[in-house]
PDB file of C-alpha atoms in Angstrom:
ATOM      1  CA  PRO A 517      -1.525  20.640  16.599  1.00 40.00           C
ATOM      2  CA  SER A 518       0.429  19.474  13.587  1.00 43.00           C
ATOM      3  CA  PRO A 519       2.056  22.335  11.658  1.00 40.00           C
ATOM      4  CA  PHE A 520       1.048  20.656   8.408  1.00 41.00           C
ATOM      5  CA  VAL A 521      -2.720  20.337   8.853  1.00 40.00           C
ATOM      6  CA  ASN A 522      -3.826  23.806   7.749  1.00 40.00           C
ATOM      7  CA  CYS A 523      -0.796  24.690   5.660  1.00 39.00           C
ATOM      8  CA  ASP A 524      -1.330  25.616   2.007  1.00 40.00           C
ATOM      9  CA  GLU A 525       2.154  24.446   1.092  1.00 39.00           C
ATOM     10  CA  CYS A 526       2.653  21.131   2.859  1.00 38.00           C
ATOM     11  CA  LEU A 527       5.908  19.235   2.686  1.00 37.00           C
ATOM     12  CA  LEU A 528       4.682  16.290   0.660  1.00 39.00           C
ATOM     13  CA  PHE A 529       2.578  18.114  -1.904  1.00 36.00           C
ATOM     14  CA  PRO A 530       3.980  21.489  -3.065  1.00 36.00           C
ATOM     15  CA  LYS A 531       1.524  24.173  -4.149  1.00 36.00           C
ATOM     16  CA  VAL A 532       1.423  23.550  -7.892  1.00 36.00           C
ATOM     17  CA  TRP A 533      -2.367  23.537  -8.235  1.00 35.00           C
ATOM     18  CA  GLN A 534      -5.108  26.054  -8.881  1.00 38.00           C
ATOM     19  CA  PRO A 535      -8.483  25.889  -7.104  1.00 40.00           C
ATOM     20  CA  GLY A 536     -11.058  24.251  -9.346  1.00 40.00           C
ATOM     21  CA  ARG A 537     -14.287  26.039 -10.236  1.00 37.00           C
ATOM     22  CA  CYS A 538     -16.299  22.906  -9.598  1.00 38.00           C
ATOM     23  CA  GLY A 539     -14.902  22.676  -6.071  1.00 38.00           C
ATOM     24  CA  ARG A 540     -15.872  26.243  -5.219  1.00 39.00           C
ATOM     25  CA  PHE A 541     -19.299  25.885  -6.848  1.00 36.00           C
ATOM     26  CA  CYS A 542     -19.962  22.690  -4.946  1.00 38.00           C
ATOM     27  CA  GLU A 543     -18.955  24.291  -1.657  1.00 41.00           C
ATOM     28  CA  LYS A 544     -21.273  27.238  -2.160  1.00 38.00           C
ATOM     29  CA  SER A 545     -24.184  25.137  -3.342  1.00 34.00           C
ATOM     30  CA  ARG A 546     -23.618  22.432  -0.712  1.00 47.00           C
ATOM     31  CA  PHE A 547     -23.443  19.693  -3.330  1.00 48.00           C
ATOM     32  CA  ALA A 548     -19.775  18.818  -2.861  1.00 49.00           C
ATOM     33  CA  ARG A 549     -20.463  15.297  -1.691  1.00 53.00           C
ATOM     34  CA  ILE A 550     -22.574  14.536  -4.732  1.00 57.00           C
ATOM     35  CA  PHE A 551     -19.532  14.984  -6.973  1.00 58.00           C
ATOM     36  CA  GLY A 552     -16.957  13.492  -4.585  1.00 65.00           C
ATOM     37  CA  GLN A 553     -14.122  15.064  -2.633  1.00 78.00           C
ATOM     38  CA  VAL A 554     -10.385  14.494  -2.177  1.00 87.00           C
ATOM     39  CA  GLY A 555      -8.238  15.896   0.612  1.00 90.00           C
ATOM     40  CA  THR A 556      -4.856  15.276   2.206  1.00 93.00           C
ATOM     41  CA  LEU A 557      -3.417  15.353   5.685  1.00 94.00           C
ATOM     42  CA  ASN A 558       0.160  15.231   6.992  1.00 94.00           C
ATOM     43  CA  ILE A 559       0.269  14.140  10.609  1.00 95.00           C
ATOM     44  CA  TYR A 560       2.738  13.020  13.278  1.00 95.00           C
ATOM     45  CA  PRO A 561       2.325   9.750  15.229  1.00 94.00           C
ATOM     46  CA  GLY A 562       0.265  10.284  18.356  1.00 94.00           C
ATOM     47  CA  GLU A 563      -1.656  13.241  16.942  1.00 94.00           C
ATOM     48  CA  LYS A 564      -5.240  13.506  15.759  1.00 94.00           C
ATOM     49  CA  SER A 565      -7.108  15.861  13.438  1.00 94.00           C
ATOM     50  CA  ALA A 566     -10.537  16.424  11.946  1.00 93.00           C
ATOM     51  CA  VAL A 567      -9.212  18.954   9.413  1.00 93.00           C
ATOM     52  CA  ILE A 568      -7.813  18.078   5.988  1.00 92.00           C
ATOM     53  CA  HIS A 569      -6.654  20.148   3.035  1.00 91.00           C
ATOM     54  CA  ASP A 570      -9.160  20.016   0.159  1.00 88.00           C
ATOM     55  CA  TRP A 571      -7.331  20.483  -3.143  1.00 82.00           C
ATOM     56  CA  ASP A 572     -10.446  21.483  -5.090  1.00 79.00           C
ATOM     57  CA  LEU A 573     -11.546  24.077  -2.571  1.00 80.00           C
ATOM     58  CA  GLY A 574      -8.015  25.308  -2.009  1.00 82.00           C
ATOM     59  CA  GLY A 575      -8.355  25.332   1.756  1.00 86.00           C
ATOM     60  CA  SER A 576      -9.172  23.398   4.901  1.00 89.00           C
ATOM     61  CA  ARG A 577     -12.246  21.213   5.260  1.00 88.00           C
ATOM     62  CA  MET A 578     -13.712  19.484   8.302  1.00 89.00           C
ATOM     63  CA  LEU A 579     -14.289  15.748   8.440  1.00 90.00           C
ATOM     64  CA  ASP A 580     -17.273  14.164  10.160  1.00 89.00           C
ATOM     65  CA  PHE A 581     -14.832  12.347  12.463  1.00 93.00           C
ATOM     66  CA  GLU A 582     -11.365  12.644  13.984  1.00 94.00           C
ATOM     67  CA  PHE A 583      -8.431  10.749  12.536  1.00 96.00           C
ATOM     68  CA  ARG A 584      -5.580   9.684  14.825  1.00 96.00           C
ATOM     69  CA  LEU A 585      -2.237   8.253  13.765  1.00 95.00           C
ATOM     70  CA  ASP A 586      -1.151   5.830  16.483  1.00 96.00           C
ATOM     71  CA  SER A 587       2.123   4.537  15.029  1.00 93.00           C
ATOM     72  CA  LEU A 588       4.247   4.247  11.905  1.00 91.00           C
ATOM     73  CA  GLU A 589       6.469   1.385  10.860  1.00 88.00           C
ATOM     74  CA  THR A 590       8.598   0.660   7.813  1.00 86.00           C
ATOM     75  CA  PHE A 591       9.238  -2.930   6.765  1.00 86.00           C
ATOM     76  CA  TYR A 592      12.257  -3.778   4.639  1.00 86.00           C
ATOM     77  CA  TYR A 593      13.326  -6.768   2.637  1.00 87.00           C
ATOM     78  CA  PRO A 594      16.058  -8.735   4.496  1.00 85.00           C
ATOM     79  CA  ILE A 595      19.082  -6.441   4.614  1.00 85.00           C
ATOM     80  CA  GLU A 596      22.519  -7.750   3.749  1.00 89.00           C
ATOM     81  CA  LEU A 597      25.044  -6.580   6.329  1.00 90.00           C
ATOM     82  CA  ARG A 598      28.470  -7.162   7.849  1.00 91.00           C
ATOM     83  CA  PHE A 599      29.567  -7.377  11.462  1.00 91.00           C
ATOM     84  CA  ASP A 600      32.649  -8.349  13.444  1.00 91.00           C
ATOM     85  CA  ALA A 601      33.141 -10.439  16.575  1.00 91.00           C
ATOM     86  CA  LEU A 602      35.800  -8.858  18.777  1.00 89.00           C
ATOM     87  CA  SER A 603      37.650  -9.726  21.955  1.00 89.00           C
ATOM     88  CA  PRO A 604      36.268  -7.552  24.782  1.00 84.00           C
ATOM     89  CA  VAL A 605      39.758  -7.391  26.311  1.00 87.00           C
ATOM     90  CA  THR A 606      42.075  -6.568  23.406  1.00 88.00           C
ATOM     91  CA  GLY A 607      39.557  -5.377  20.798  1.00 86.00           C
ATOM     92  CA  GLU A 608      41.051  -7.849  18.328  1.00 91.00           C
ATOM     93  CA  ILE A 609      38.749  -8.933  15.500  1.00 92.00           C
ATOM     94  CA  LEU A 610      38.203 -12.660  15.964  1.00 93.00           C
ATOM     95  CA  ALA A 611      35.849 -13.181  13.008  1.00 94.00           C
ATOM     96  CA  SER A 612      34.039 -11.161  10.327  1.00 94.00           C
ATOM     97  CA  TYR A 613      30.681 -12.049   8.826  1.00 94.00           C
ATOM     98  CA  THR A 614      28.602 -11.152   5.804  1.00 93.00           C
ATOM     99  CA  THR A 615      24.996 -12.202   6.346  1.00 92.00           C
ATOM    100  CA  ARG A 616      21.454 -10.910   6.257  1.00 89.00           C
ATOM    101  CA  GLU A 617      18.546 -10.560   8.637  1.00 88.00           C
ATOM    102  CA  GLY A 618      17.189 -13.900   9.785  1.00 88.00           C
ATOM    103  CA  GLU A 619      20.322 -15.964   9.047  1.00 91.00           C
ATOM    104  CA  LEU A 620      22.445 -17.896  11.549  1.00 92.00           C
ATOM    105  CA  VAL A 621      26.238 -17.634  11.782  1.00 93.00           C
ATOM    106  CA  ASP A 622      28.714 -19.548  13.933  1.00 94.00           C
ATOM    107  CA  LEU A 623      30.489 -17.407  16.496  1.00 93.00           C
ATOM    108  CA  PRO A 624      34.117 -18.083  17.502  1.00 92.00           C
ATOM    109  CA  LEU A 625      32.875 -19.912  20.588  1.00 89.00           C
ATOM    110  CA  PRO A 626      32.167 -23.668  20.733  1.00 88.00           C
ATOM    111  CA  GLY A 627      28.525 -24.430  19.864  1.00 89.00           C
ATOM    112  CA  THR A 628      27.486 -20.751  19.906  1.00 91.00           C
ATOM    113  CA  GLN A 629      25.616 -19.018  17.112  1.00 92.00           C
ATOM    114  CA  ALA A 630      24.149 -15.594  16.410  1.00 92.00           C
ATOM    115  CA  ARG A 631      21.080 -14.729  14.369  1.00 92.00           C
ATOM    116  CA  VAL A 632      20.533 -11.186  13.169  1.00 91.00           C
ATOM    117  CA  LYS A 633      16.961 -10.378  14.165  1.00 89.00           C
ATOM    118  CA  ARG A 634      16.801  -6.823  12.929  1.00 86.00           C
ATOM    119  CA  LEU A 635      18.801  -3.848  11.786  1.00 86.00           C
ATOM    120  CA  ASP A 636      17.266  -0.808  13.475  1.00 82.00           C
ATOM    121  CA  LEU A 637      18.056   1.935  10.969  1.00 79.00           C
ATOM    122  CA  GLU A 638      16.545   4.711  13.057  1.00 75.00           C
ATOM    123  CA  ASN A 639      18.837   4.035  16.034  1.00 77.00           C
ATOM    124  CA  MET A 640      21.620   2.360  14.018  1.00 80.00           C
ATOM    125  CA  GLN A 641      21.571  -0.770  16.142  1.00 84.00           C
ATOM    126  CA  LEU A 642      21.912  -4.468  15.377  1.00 87.00           C
ATOM    127  CA  GLU A 643      19.680  -6.861  17.308  1.00 89.00           C
ATOM    128  CA  PHE A 644      20.827 -10.483  17.685  1.00 91.00           C
ATOM    129  CA  ASP A 645      19.549 -13.739  19.099  1.00 91.00           C
ATOM    130  CA  ILE A 646      22.398 -15.650  20.766  1.00 91.00           C
ATOM    131  CA  LEU A 647      21.978 -19.423  20.615  1.00 90.00           C
ATOM    132  CA  ARG A 648      23.877 -22.356  22.068  1.00 88.00           C
ATOM    133  CA  GLY A 649      22.986 -25.900  21.143  1.00 85.00           C
ATOM    134  CA  GLY A 650      19.921 -24.623  19.279  1.00 84.00           C
ATOM    135  CA  ARG A 651      18.569 -22.931  22.415  1.00 89.00           C
ATOM    136  CA  ILE A 652      18.225 -19.154  22.651  1.00 89.00           C
ATOM    137  CA  LEU A 653      20.362 -17.773  25.463  1.00 86.00           C
ATOM    138  CA  GLY A 654      19.200 -14.198  25.165  1.00 86.00           C
ATOM    139  CA  ASP A 655      19.215 -11.016  23.119  1.00 87.00           C
ATOM    140  CA  TYR A 656      22.222  -8.944  22.198  1.00 88.00           C
ATOM    141  CA  VAL A 657      22.007  -5.368  20.943  1.00 86.00           C
ATOM    142  CA  SER A 658      25.002  -3.787  19.259  1.00 83.00           C
ATOM    143  CA  GLY A 659      25.175  -0.100  18.493  1.00 74.00           C
ATOM    144  CA  LYS A 660      24.951   2.908  20.761  1.00 56.00           C
ATOM    145  CA  GLY A 661      26.476   1.226  23.773  1.00 51.00           C
ATOM    146  CA  ASP A 662      26.652  -2.564  23.513  1.00 53.00           C
ATOM    147  CA  ARG A 663      24.301  -4.297  25.859  1.00 55.00           C
ATOM    148  CA  ALA A 664      23.020  -7.814  26.355  1.00 54.00           C
ATOM    149  CA  PHE A 665      20.117  -9.382  28.179  1.00 47.00           C
ATOM    150  CA  GLY A 666      19.439 -12.693  29.889  1.00 47.00           C
ATOM    151  CA  SER A 667      22.186 -15.307  30.010  1.00 48.00           C
ATOM    152  CA  ALA A 668      23.705 -13.801  26.862  1.00 54.00           C
ATOM    153  CA  ALA A 669      25.071 -11.088  29.154  1.00 54.00           C
ATOM    154  CA  SER A 670      27.944 -13.436  29.921  1.00 67.00           C
ATOM    155  CA  LEU A 671      28.892 -13.700  26.238  1.00 78.00           C
ATOM    156  CA  PRO A 672      32.682 -13.155  26.129  1.00 84.00           C
ATOM    157  CA  LEU A 673      32.480 -11.333  22.795  1.00 85.00           C
ATOM    158  CA  LEU A 674      31.664  -7.945  21.387  1.00 87.00           C
ATOM    159  CA  LEU A 675      29.546  -7.842  18.224  1.00 89.00           C
ATOM    160  CA  ARG A 676      29.921  -4.694  16.137  1.00 88.00           C
ATOM    161  CA  GLY A 677      28.137  -3.857  12.876  1.00 86.00           C
ATOM    162  CA  THR A 678      30.454  -2.517  10.192  1.00 87.00           C
ATOM    163  CA  ASP A 679      28.460  -2.107   6.982  1.00 87.00           C
ATOM    164  CA  TYR A 680      25.123  -2.765   5.297  1.00 87.00           C
ATOM    165  CA  ARG A 681      23.551  -2.471   1.874  1.00 85.00           C
ATOM    166  CA  ASP A 682      20.951   0.178   1.187  1.00 84.00           C
ATOM    167  CA  PRO A 683      17.655  -1.360   2.324  1.00 83.00           C
ATOM    168  CA  ARG A 684      14.698  -1.793  -0.014  1.00 85.00           C
ATOM    169  CA  ILE A 685      11.325  -0.889   1.469  1.00 85.00           C
ATOM    170  CA  ARG A 686       8.847  -3.752   1.385  1.00 86.00           C
ATOM    171  CA  GLN A 687       5.878  -2.057   3.032  1.00 88.00           C
ATOM    172  CA  LEU A 688       4.840   1.066   4.929  1.00 89.00           C
ATOM    173  CA  GLN A 689       2.358   0.473   7.712  1.00 92.00           C
ATOM    174  CA  SER A 690       0.392   2.838   9.910  1.00 94.00           C
ATOM    175  CA  LYS A 691      -1.862   1.970  12.810  1.00 95.00           C
ATOM    176  CA  VAL A 692      -4.733   4.438  13.069  1.00 96.00           C
ATOM    177  CA  SER A 693      -7.866   5.134  15.079  1.00 96.00           C
ATOM    178  CA  ILE A 694     -11.174   6.781  14.185  1.00 94.00           C
ATOM    179  CA  LEU A 695     -12.939   8.882  16.803  1.00 94.00           C
ATOM    180  CA  ASP A 696     -16.544  10.001  16.393  1.00 92.00           C
ATOM    181  CA  ALA A 697     -17.993  12.509  18.838  1.00 88.00           C
ATOM    182  CA  GLY A 698     -14.911  11.985  20.980  1.00 88.00           C
ATOM    183  CA  GLN A 699     -15.450   8.220  21.208  1.00 92.00           C
ATOM    184  CA  LEU A 700     -13.170   5.572  19.717  1.00 94.00           C
ATOM    185  CA  VAL A 701     -15.259   3.799  17.083  1.00 94.00           C
ATOM    186  CA  SER A 702     -12.698   2.020  14.921  1.00 92.00           C
ATOM    187  CA  THR A 703      -9.055   1.023  14.725  1.00 94.00           C
ATOM    188  CA  GLY A 704      -7.155  -0.431  11.819  1.00 94.00           C
ATOM    189  CA  VAL A 705      -3.976  -0.737   9.822  1.00 95.00           C
ATOM    190  CA  ILE A 706      -3.429   1.253   6.636  1.00 95.00           C
ATOM    191  CA  GLU A 707      -0.733   0.121   4.226  1.00 93.00           C
ATOM    192  CA  MET A 708       0.211   1.116   0.718  1.00 86.00           C
ATOM    193  CA  ASN A 709      -2.635  -0.080  -1.555  1.00 86.00           C
ATOM    194  CA  SER A 710      -4.568  -1.243   1.503  1.00 91.00           C
ATOM    195  CA  PRO A 711      -6.827   1.632   2.621  1.00 93.00           C
ATOM    196  CA  LEU A 712      -9.321   1.986   5.446  1.00 93.00           C
ATOM    197  CA  SER A 713     -12.923   3.168   4.948  1.00 91.00           C
ATOM    198  CA  TYR A 714     -15.286   4.906   7.346  1.00 91.00           C
ATOM    199  CA  LYS A 715     -18.568   6.713   6.636  1.00 87.00           C
ATOM    200  CA  GLY A 716     -17.990   6.555   2.898  1.00 86.00           C
ATOM    201  CA  VAL A 717     -14.497   8.070   3.157  1.00 90.00           C
ATOM    202  CA  THR A 718     -11.606   5.915   1.968  1.00 92.00           C
ATOM    203  CA  ILE A 719      -8.273   6.717   3.627  1.00 94.00           C
ATOM    204  CA  TYR A 720      -5.027   5.919   1.803  1.00 94.00           C
ATOM    205  CA  LEU A 721      -1.466   6.025   3.097  1.00 94.00           C
ATOM    206  CA  THR A 722       0.433   7.995   0.462  1.00 92.00           C
ATOM    207  CA  ALA A 723       3.829   8.903   1.936  1.00 88.00           C
ATOM    208  CA  LEU A 724       6.199   8.663   4.866  1.00 87.00           C
ATOM    209  CA  ASP A 725       8.847  11.316   5.474  1.00 87.00           C
ATOM    210  CA  ALA A 726      10.643  13.332   8.158  1.00 87.00           C
ATOM    211  CA  ASP A 727      10.677  17.052   8.911  1.00 89.00           C
ATOM    212  CA  PRO A 728      13.928  19.057   9.156  1.00 89.00           C
ATOM    213  CA  GLN A 729      14.196  18.087  12.837  1.00 88.00           C
ATOM    214  CA  GLY A 730      14.136  14.393  11.890  1.00 82.00           C
ATOM    215  CA  ARG A 731      10.663  13.711  13.254  1.00 88.00           C
ATOM    216  CA  SER A 732       8.732  11.219  11.121  1.00 89.00           C
ATOM    217  CA  TYR A 733       5.270  11.966   9.793  1.00 93.00           C
ATOM    218  CA  ALA A 734       2.898  10.367   7.299  1.00 93.00           C
ATOM    219  CA  GLY A 735       0.749  11.681   4.475  1.00 94.00           C
ATOM    220  CA  PHE A 736      -2.806  10.423   3.973  1.00 95.00           C
ATOM    221  CA  GLN A 737      -5.378  10.955   1.252  1.00 94.00           C
ATOM    222  CA  PHE A 738      -9.087  11.103   2.093  1.00 93.00           C
ATOM    223  CA  SER A 739     -11.268  10.199  -0.874  1.00 89.00           C
ATOM    224  CA  GLU A 740     -15.058  10.378  -0.959  1.00 84.00           C
ATOM    225  CA  ASP A 741     -16.487   9.056  -4.227  1.00 78.00           C
ATOM    226  CA  PRO A 742     -20.242   8.293  -4.148  1.00 70.00           C
ATOM    227  CA  TRP A 743     -20.126   7.218  -7.812  1.00 71.00           C
ATOM    228  CA  GLU A 744     -17.625   4.417  -7.274  1.00 71.00           C
ATOM    229  CA  PRO A 745     -20.296   1.640  -7.233  1.00 75.00           C
ATOM    230  CA  LEU A 746     -21.508   2.814 -10.654  1.00 80.00           C
ATOM    231  CA  VAL A 747     -17.949   2.681 -11.985  1.00 79.00           C
ATOM    232  CA  TRP A 748     -17.590  -0.916 -10.846  1.00 80.00           C
ATOM    233  CA  LEU A 749     -21.013  -1.723 -12.303  1.00 87.00           C
ATOM    234  CA  GLY A 750     -19.879  -0.326 -15.658  1.00 88.00           C
ATOM    235  CA  CYS A 751     -16.709  -2.454 -15.487  1.00 89.00           C
ATOM    236  CA  LEU A 752     -18.817  -5.529 -14.753  1.00 91.00           C
ATOM    237  CA  ILE A 753     -21.110  -4.825 -17.700  1.00 91.00           C
ATOM    238  CA  MET A 754     -18.080  -4.385 -19.969  1.00 91.00           C
ATOM    239  CA  VAL A 755     -16.577  -7.710 -18.838  1.00 90.00           C
ATOM    240  CA  ILE A 756     -19.888  -9.480 -19.423  1.00 89.00           C
ATOM    241  CA  GLY A 757     -20.096  -7.919 -22.891  1.00 86.00           C
ATOM    242  CA  LEU A 758     -16.569  -9.067 -23.750  1.00 86.00           C
ATOM    243  CA  PHE A 759     -17.378 -12.565 -22.497  1.00 85.00           C
ATOM    244  CA  ILE A 760     -20.506 -12.727 -24.665  1.00 81.00           C
ATOM    245  CA  ALA A 761     -18.603 -11.384 -27.667  1.00 76.00           C
ATOM    246  CA  PHE A 762     -15.930 -14.079 -27.432  1.00 78.00           C
ATOM    247  CA  VAL A 763     -18.100 -17.011 -26.347  1.00 79.00           C
ATOM    248  CA  LEU A 764     -21.261 -16.543 -28.416  1.00 74.00           C
ATOM    249  CA  PRO A 765     -20.722 -16.646 -32.198  1.00 69.00           C
ATOM    250  CA  TYR A 766     -21.496 -13.468 -34.096  1.00 68.00           C
ATOM    251  CA  ARG A 767     -23.417 -14.275 -37.269  1.00 70.00           C
ATOM    252  CA  VAL A 768     -25.191 -12.125 -39.840  1.00 72.00           C
ATOM    253  CA  LEU A 769     -27.541 -13.395 -42.567  1.00 70.00           C
ATOM    254  CA  GLY A 770     -29.085 -11.590 -45.475  1.00 68.00           C
ATOM    255  CA  VAL A 771     -32.432 -12.574 -47.015  1.00 74.00           C
ATOM    256  CA  LEU A 772     -32.673 -12.401 -50.804  1.00 74.00           C
ATOM    257  CA  ALA A 773     -36.146 -12.290 -52.317  1.00 75.00           C
ATOM    258  CA  GLY A 774     -36.617 -13.164 -56.005  1.00 70.00           C
ATOM    259  CA  ASN A 775     -39.059 -14.607 -58.493  1.00 72.00           C
ATOM    260  CA  GLU A 776     -38.013 -18.101 -57.531  1.00 70.00           C
ATOM    261  CA  GLY A 777     -38.448 -17.507 -53.824  1.00 68.00           C
ATOM    262  CA  THR A 778     -36.187 -16.377 -51.017  1.00 70.00           C
ATOM    263  CA  ALA A 779     -32.693 -17.422 -50.112  1.00 69.00           C
ATOM    264  CA  LEU A 780     -30.361 -16.910 -47.156  1.00 68.00           C
ATOM    265  CA  LEU A 781     -27.048 -15.183 -47.813  1.00 68.00           C
ATOM    266  CA  PRO A 782     -24.294 -15.534 -45.155  1.00 70.00           C
ATOM    267  CA  LEU A 783     -22.714 -12.142 -44.519  1.00 62.00           C
ATOM    268  CA  GLU A 784     -20.676 -12.721 -41.354  1.00 68.00           C
ATOM    269  CA  GLY A 785     -19.820 -15.538 -38.954  1.00 70.00           C
ATOM    270  CA  TYR A 786     -19.945 -18.649 -41.176  1.00 70.00           C
ATOM    271  CA  PRO A 787     -16.279 -19.393 -42.011  1.00 74.00           C
ATOM    272  CA  GLY A 788     -14.913 -22.715 -43.281  1.00 75.00           C
ATOM    273  CA  GLN A 789     -16.525 -26.124 -43.348  1.00 75.00           C
ATOM    274  CA  GLY A 790     -18.108 -25.670 -39.929  1.00 73.00           C
ATOM    275  CA  GLY A 791     -19.794 -22.486 -41.107  1.00 73.00           C
ATOM    276  CA  ARG A 792     -21.219 -24.172 -44.190  1.00 74.00           C
ATOM    277  CA  VAL A 793     -22.610 -27.038 -42.103  1.00 78.00           C
ATOM    278  CA  ALA A 794     -24.230 -24.584 -39.672  1.00 74.00           C
ATOM    279  CA  LEU A 795     -25.715 -22.603 -42.551  1.00 72.00           C
ATOM    280  CA  GLU A 796     -27.149 -25.745 -44.207  1.00 75.00           C
ATOM    281  CA  GLN A 797     -28.727 -26.790 -40.916  1.00 76.00           C
ATOM    282  CA  LEU A 798     -30.239 -23.324 -40.540  1.00 73.00           C
ATOM    283  CA  VAL A 799     -31.642 -23.453 -44.076  1.00 71.00           C
ATOM    284  CA  ARG A 800     -33.218 -26.866 -43.432  1.00 73.00           C
ATOM    285  CA  ASN A 801     -34.809 -25.650 -40.215  1.00 70.00           C
ATOM    286  CA  TRP A 802     -36.084 -22.577 -42.017  1.00 65.00           C
ATOM    287  CA  GLU A 803     -37.603 -24.617 -44.827  1.00 63.00           C
ATOM    288  CA  ILE A 804     -39.265 -26.964 -42.370  1.00 56.00           C
ATOM    289  CA  GLY A 805     -40.610 -24.009 -40.452  1.00 52.00           C
TER     290      GLY A 805
END
């Protein structure tokens, strides 16, 4: 099992909290789900767990299902990088390039080009497509032991990465599975700001990190909020109220009663010439009525 599941001081969220009274009260009175619950889980790819850390209760809590992390992947914006083309015989640098992922460059061979498909930061390898006359000859991987595949294996060049700019993360993505009573009931992808919901529990991807041994793991938040529909209803009512306030004119009239009869006194909402015209029309309608 993951060493982070039942740990009070997990790697992503240091112990800087105090157990809340409401959380303990709700646990004892079995009304926790009425008020909502929040828990976290740090887990390695390939592992599963039905236990999360509840921050209100200050301890572990069981889920009604098992959560499995199938894979993790980090997507970056195109990375600017440099690489050299060398002679495989003498090691002489024949050409140097500054490019980025997805771009084509001309190699020092007639009609031959290379396109950087991907910079694999985990394994420190550059992956290329080798093209000739617009047709892909094969893949070429440069890094821990240069190797080529397909007809690109006959490429009389060595391609070596030399430098790259610090990458900027575009998205973190995790592929997960939900198991209920030991059976696979759902699979999905969780990204930052793109959660997955099951049985009223919304699961968010909150972090991606590595332990001291370099093994990657992810942090997830499990949120159960039965009052969320009411919150959205309140937001909808507020928007409708703002719309009415701006679209429908707000007008206030006072009625003066005297010996000579009654009169209407505009107090609010009758500005300018348009307001006077509207007030006169209202007075006429009132007199006719």
